[in-house]
mmCIF file of C-alpha atoms in Angstrom:
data_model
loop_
_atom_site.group_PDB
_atom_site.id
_atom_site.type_symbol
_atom_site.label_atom_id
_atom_site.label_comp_id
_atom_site.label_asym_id
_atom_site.label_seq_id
_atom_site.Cartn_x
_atom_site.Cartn_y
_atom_site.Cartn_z
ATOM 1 C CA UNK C 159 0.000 0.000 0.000
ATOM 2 C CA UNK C 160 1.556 3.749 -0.856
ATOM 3 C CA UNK C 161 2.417 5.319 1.900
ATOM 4 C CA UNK C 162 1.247 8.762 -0.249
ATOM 5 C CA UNK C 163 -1.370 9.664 -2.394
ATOM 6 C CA UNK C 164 -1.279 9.914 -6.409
ATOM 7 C CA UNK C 165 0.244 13.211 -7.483
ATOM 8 C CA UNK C 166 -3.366 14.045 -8.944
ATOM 9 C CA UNK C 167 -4.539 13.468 -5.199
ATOM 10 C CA UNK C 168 -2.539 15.714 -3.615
ATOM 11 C CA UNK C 169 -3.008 18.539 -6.255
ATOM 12 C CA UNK C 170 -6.827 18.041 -5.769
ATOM 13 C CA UNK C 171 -6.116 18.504 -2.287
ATOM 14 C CA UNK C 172 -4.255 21.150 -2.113
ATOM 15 C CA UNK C 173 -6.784 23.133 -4.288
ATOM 16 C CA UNK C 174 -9.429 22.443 -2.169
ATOM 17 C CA UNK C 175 -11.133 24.871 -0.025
ATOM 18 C CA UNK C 176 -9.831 24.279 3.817
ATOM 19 C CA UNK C 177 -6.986 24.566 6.207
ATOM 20 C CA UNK C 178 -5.054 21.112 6.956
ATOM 21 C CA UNK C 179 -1.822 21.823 5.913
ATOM 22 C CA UNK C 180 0.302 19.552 3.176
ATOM 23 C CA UNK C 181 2.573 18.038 5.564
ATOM 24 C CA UNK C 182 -0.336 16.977 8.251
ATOM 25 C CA UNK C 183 -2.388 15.937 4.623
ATOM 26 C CA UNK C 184 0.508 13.338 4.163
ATOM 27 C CA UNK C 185 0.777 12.092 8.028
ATOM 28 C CA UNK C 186 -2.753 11.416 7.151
ATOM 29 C CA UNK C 187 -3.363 9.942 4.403
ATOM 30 C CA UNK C 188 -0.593 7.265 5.333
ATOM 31 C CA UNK C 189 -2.801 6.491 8.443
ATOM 32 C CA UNK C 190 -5.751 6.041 6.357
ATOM 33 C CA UNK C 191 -4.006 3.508 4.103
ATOM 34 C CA UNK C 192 -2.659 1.800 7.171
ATOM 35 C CA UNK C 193 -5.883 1.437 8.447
ATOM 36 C CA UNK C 194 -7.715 0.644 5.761
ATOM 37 C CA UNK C 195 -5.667 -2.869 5.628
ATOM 38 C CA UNK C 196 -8.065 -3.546 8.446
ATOM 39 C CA UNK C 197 -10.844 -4.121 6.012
ATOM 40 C CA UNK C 198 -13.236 -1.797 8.101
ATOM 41 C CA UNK C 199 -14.464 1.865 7.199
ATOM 42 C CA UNK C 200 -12.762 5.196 7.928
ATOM 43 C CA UNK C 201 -14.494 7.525 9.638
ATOM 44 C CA UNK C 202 -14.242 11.587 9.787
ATOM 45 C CA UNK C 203 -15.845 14.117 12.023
ATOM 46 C CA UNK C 204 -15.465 17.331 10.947
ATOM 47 C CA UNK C 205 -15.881 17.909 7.276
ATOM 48 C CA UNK C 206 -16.240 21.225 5.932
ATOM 49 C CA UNK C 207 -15.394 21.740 2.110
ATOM 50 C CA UNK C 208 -13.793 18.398 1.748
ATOM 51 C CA UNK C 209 -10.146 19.219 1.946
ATOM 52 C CA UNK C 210 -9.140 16.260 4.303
ATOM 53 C CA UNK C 211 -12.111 13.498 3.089
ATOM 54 C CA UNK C 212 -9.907 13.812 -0.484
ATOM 55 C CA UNK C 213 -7.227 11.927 1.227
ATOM 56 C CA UNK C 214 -9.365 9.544 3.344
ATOM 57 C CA UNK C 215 -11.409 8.709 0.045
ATOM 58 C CA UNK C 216 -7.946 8.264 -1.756
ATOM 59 C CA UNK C 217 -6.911 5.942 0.784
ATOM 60 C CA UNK C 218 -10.019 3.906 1.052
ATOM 61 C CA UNK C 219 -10.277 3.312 -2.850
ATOM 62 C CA UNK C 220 -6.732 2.002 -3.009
ATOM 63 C CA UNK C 221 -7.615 -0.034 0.083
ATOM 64 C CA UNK C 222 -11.219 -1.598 -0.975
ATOM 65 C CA UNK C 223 -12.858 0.547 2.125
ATOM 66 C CA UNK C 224 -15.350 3.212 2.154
ATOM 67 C CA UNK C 225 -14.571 7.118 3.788
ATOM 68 C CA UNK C 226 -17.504 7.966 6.133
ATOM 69 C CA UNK C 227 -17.954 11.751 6.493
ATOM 70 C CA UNK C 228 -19.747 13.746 9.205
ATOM 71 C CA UNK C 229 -20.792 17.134 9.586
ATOM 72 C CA UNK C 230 -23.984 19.850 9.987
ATOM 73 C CA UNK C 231 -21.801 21.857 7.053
ATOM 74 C CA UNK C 232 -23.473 25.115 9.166
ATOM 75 C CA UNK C 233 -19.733 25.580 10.356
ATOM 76 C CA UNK C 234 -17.748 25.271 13.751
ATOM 77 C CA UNK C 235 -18.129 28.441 15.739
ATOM 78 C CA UNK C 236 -14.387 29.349 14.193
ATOM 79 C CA UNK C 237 -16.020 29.949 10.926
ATOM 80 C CA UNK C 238 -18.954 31.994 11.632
ATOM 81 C CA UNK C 239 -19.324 35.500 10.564
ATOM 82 C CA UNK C 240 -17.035 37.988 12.321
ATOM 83 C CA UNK C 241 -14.774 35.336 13.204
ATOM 84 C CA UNK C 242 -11.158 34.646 11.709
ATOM 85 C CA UNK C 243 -11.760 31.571 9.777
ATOM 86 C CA UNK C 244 -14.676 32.545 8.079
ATOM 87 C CA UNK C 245 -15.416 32.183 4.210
ATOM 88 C CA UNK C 246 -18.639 34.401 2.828
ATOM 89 C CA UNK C 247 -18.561 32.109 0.037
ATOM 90 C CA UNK C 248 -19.572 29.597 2.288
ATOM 91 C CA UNK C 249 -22.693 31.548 2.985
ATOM 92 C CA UNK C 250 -26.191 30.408 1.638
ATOM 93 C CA UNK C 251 -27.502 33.730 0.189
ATOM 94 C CA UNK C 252 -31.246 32.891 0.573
ATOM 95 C CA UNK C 253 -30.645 31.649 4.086
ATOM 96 C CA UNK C 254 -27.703 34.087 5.172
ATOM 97 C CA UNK C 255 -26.656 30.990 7.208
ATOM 98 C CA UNK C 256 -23.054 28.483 6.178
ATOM 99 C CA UNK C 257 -23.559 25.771 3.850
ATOM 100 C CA UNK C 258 -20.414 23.648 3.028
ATOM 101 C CA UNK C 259 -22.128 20.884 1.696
ATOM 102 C CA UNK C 260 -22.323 22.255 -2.289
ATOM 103 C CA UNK C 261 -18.521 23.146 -1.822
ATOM 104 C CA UNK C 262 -17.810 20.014 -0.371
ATOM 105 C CA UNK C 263 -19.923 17.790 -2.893
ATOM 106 C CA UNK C 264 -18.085 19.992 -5.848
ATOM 107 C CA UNK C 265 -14.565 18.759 -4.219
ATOM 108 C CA UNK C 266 -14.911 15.109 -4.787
ATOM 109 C CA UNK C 267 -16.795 15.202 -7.752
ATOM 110 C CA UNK C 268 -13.537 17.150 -9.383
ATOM 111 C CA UNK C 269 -11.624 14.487 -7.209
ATOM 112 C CA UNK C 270 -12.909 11.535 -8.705
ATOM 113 C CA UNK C 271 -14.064 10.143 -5.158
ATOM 114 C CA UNK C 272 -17.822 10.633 -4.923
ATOM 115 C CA UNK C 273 -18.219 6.852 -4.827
ATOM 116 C CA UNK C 274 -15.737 6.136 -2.364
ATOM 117 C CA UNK C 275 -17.377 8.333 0.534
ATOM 118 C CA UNK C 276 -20.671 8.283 2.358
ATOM 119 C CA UNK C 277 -21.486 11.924 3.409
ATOM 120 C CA UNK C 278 -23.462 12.254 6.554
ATOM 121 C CA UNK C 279 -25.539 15.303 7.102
ATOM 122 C CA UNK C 280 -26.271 16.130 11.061
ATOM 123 C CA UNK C 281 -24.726 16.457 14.611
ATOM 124 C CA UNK C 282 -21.817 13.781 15.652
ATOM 125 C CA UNK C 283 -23.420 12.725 18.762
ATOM 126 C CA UNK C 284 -27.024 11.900 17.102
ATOM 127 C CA UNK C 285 -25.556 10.111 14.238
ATOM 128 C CA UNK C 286 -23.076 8.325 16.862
ATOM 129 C CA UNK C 287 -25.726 7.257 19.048
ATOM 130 C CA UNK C 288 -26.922 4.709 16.631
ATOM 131 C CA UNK C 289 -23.882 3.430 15.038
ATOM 132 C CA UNK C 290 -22.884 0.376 15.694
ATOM 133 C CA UNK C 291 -20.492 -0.165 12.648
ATOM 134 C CA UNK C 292 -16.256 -1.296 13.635
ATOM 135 C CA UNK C 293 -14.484 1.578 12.548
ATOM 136 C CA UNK C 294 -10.772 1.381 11.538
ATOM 137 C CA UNK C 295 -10.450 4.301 11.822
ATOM 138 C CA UNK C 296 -11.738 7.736 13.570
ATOM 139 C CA UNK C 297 -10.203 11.030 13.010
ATOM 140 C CA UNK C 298 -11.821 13.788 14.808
ATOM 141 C CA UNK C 299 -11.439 17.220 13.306
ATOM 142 C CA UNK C 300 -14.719 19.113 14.786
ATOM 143 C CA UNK C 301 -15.663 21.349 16.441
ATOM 144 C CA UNK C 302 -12.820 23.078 19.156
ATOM 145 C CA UNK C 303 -15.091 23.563 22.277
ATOM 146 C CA UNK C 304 -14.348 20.844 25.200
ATOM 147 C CA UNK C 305 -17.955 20.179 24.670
ATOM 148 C CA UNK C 306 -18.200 19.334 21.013
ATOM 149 C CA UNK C 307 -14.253 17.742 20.918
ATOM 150 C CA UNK C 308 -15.453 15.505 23.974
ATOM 151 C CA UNK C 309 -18.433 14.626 22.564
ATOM 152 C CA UNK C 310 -16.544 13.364 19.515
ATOM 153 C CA UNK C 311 -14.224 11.124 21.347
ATOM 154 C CA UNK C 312 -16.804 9.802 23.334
ATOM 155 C CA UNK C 313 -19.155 9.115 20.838
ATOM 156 C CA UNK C 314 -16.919 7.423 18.122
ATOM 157 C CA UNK C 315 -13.972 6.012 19.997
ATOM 158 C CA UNK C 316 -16.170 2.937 21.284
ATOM 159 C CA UNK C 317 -16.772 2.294 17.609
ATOM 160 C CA UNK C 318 -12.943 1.973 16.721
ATOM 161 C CA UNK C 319 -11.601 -1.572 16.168
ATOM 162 C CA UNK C 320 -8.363 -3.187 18.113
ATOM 163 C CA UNK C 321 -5.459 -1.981 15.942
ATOM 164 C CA UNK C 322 -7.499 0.772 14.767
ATOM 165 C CA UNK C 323 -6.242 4.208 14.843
ATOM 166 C CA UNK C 324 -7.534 7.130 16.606
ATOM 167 C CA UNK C 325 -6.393 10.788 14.947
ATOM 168 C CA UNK C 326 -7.148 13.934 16.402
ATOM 169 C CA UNK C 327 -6.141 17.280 14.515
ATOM 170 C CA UNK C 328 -5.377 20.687 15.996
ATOM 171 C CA UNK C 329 -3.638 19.493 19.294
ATOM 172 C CA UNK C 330 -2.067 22.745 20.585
ATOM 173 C CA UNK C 331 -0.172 21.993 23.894
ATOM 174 C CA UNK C 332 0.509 25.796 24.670
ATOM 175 C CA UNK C 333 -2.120 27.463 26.742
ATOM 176 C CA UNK C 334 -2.479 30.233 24.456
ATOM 177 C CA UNK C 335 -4.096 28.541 21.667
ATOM 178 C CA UNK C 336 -6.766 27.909 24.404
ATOM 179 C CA UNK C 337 -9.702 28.789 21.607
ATOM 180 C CA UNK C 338 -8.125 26.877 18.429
ATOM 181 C CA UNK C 339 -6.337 23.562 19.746
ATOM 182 C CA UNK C 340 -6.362 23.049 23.957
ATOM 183 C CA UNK C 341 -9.990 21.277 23.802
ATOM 184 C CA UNK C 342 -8.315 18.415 21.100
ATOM 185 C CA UNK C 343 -5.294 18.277 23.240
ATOM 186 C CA UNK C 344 -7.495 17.459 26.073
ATOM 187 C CA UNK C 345 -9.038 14.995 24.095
ATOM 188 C CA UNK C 346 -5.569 13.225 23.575
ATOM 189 C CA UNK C 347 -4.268 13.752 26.742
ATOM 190 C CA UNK C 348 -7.920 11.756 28.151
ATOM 191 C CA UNK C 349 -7.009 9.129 25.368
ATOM 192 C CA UNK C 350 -3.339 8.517 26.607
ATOM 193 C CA UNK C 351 -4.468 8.742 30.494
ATOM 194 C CA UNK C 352 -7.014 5.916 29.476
ATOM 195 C CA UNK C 353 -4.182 2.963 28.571
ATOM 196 C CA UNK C 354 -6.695 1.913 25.917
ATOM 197 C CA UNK C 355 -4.714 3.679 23.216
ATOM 198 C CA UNK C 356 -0.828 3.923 22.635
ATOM 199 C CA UNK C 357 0.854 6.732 20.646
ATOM 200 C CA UNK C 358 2.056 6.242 16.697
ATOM 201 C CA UNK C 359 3.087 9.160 15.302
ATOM 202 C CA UNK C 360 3.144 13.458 15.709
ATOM 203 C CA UNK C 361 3.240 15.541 12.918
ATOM 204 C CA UNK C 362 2.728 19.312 13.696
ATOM 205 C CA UNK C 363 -1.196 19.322 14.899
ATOM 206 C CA UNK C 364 -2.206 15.799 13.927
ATOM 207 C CA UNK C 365 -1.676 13.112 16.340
ATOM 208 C CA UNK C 366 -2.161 9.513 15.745
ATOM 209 C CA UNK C 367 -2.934 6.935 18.153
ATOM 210 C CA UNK C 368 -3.655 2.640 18.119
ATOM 211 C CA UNK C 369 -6.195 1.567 20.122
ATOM 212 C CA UNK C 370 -4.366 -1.468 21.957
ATOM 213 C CA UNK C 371 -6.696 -1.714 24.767
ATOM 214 C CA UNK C 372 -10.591 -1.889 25.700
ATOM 215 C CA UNK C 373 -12.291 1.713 26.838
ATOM 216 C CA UNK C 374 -11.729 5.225 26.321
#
């Protein structure tokens, strides 16, 4: 299994609309083919234009998996109006409210991936509550309040598989990123502290994790 994507992969990537940066775009996409030897799907939370679903589709094509996306595409409260990450092309003129999902479906159609991904429209915890699907794995990449990044964990980490692989993005170990990465590093910090998962890899933000061990 490549260990990176086809050069046509990472161009579509890298044109897409979103903020995961190359060199965490790599780290991940040689989890996802990892994991995808598992023969179980690969699940996102967090989707947004489709930036980061290019890779995990990439990687579950080449490994005979599906990519399971999840989002409300309304936005994270990062991307609202008035806030730093926000896109007005984003915005639904008829509803004045954040749409992704035409941006996002636009993304994999150009990437050659719609039918390698199942998009799911709604909240993490309601569509969590009644999976019950092996995962192989979860990368959570939500929202960045304790509430929503906690939620995340607990909702999909039960669902992840022994030898799956657990990533969380935007882990920010310095106090003052307090709005934009603490809440994920408390996430993976809770994840350590619970011996059910054992560290694999750092690159910048991204973390990746194995579940060897029961719990979360």
């Amino acid at each position: 299994m490549p260990a990176a994507p086809k050069p046509e992969i990472l161009t579509a990537f890298e044109e897409a609309k979103g903020f995961m940066p190359t060199r965490e775009g790599l780290a991940l996409y040689a989890a996802a083919a990892e994991a995808g030897t598992l023969g179980l799907p690969l699940l996102e939370v967090g989707t947004y234009c489709g930036r980061s679903t290019i890779l995990l589709a990439a990687a579950a094509r080449e490994t005979g998996v599906t990519a399971i996306t999840i989002d409300h595409h309304r936005g994270s409260e990062e991307q609202q109006p008035g806030w730093e990450y926000h896109d007005p092309e984003t915005v639904d003129p008829e509803l004045g409210r954040m749409d992704t999902l035409p941006t996002f479906r636009r993304t994999l159609h150009k990437a050659g991936l719609e039918d390698h991904v199942v998009a799911m429209v709604g909240r993490s915890p309601q569509i969590a509550a009644f999976w019950r699907t092996p995962l192989g794995l979860v990368f959570i990449d939500g929202g960045h309040t304790d509430e929503h990044a906690t939620a995340d964990y607990e909702g999909w980490a039960p669902h992840l598989a022994e030898g799956g692989l657990l990533l969380i993005h935007d882990v920010f170990p310095d106090p003052e990123d307090e709005f934009t990465g603490q809440a994920p590093y408390r996430v993976y910090l809770r994840a350590l502290a619970s011996g059910a998962f054992t560290d694999v890899s750092v690159t910048d933000s991204l973390r990746v994790l194995r579940r060897t061990g029961a719990g979360i």
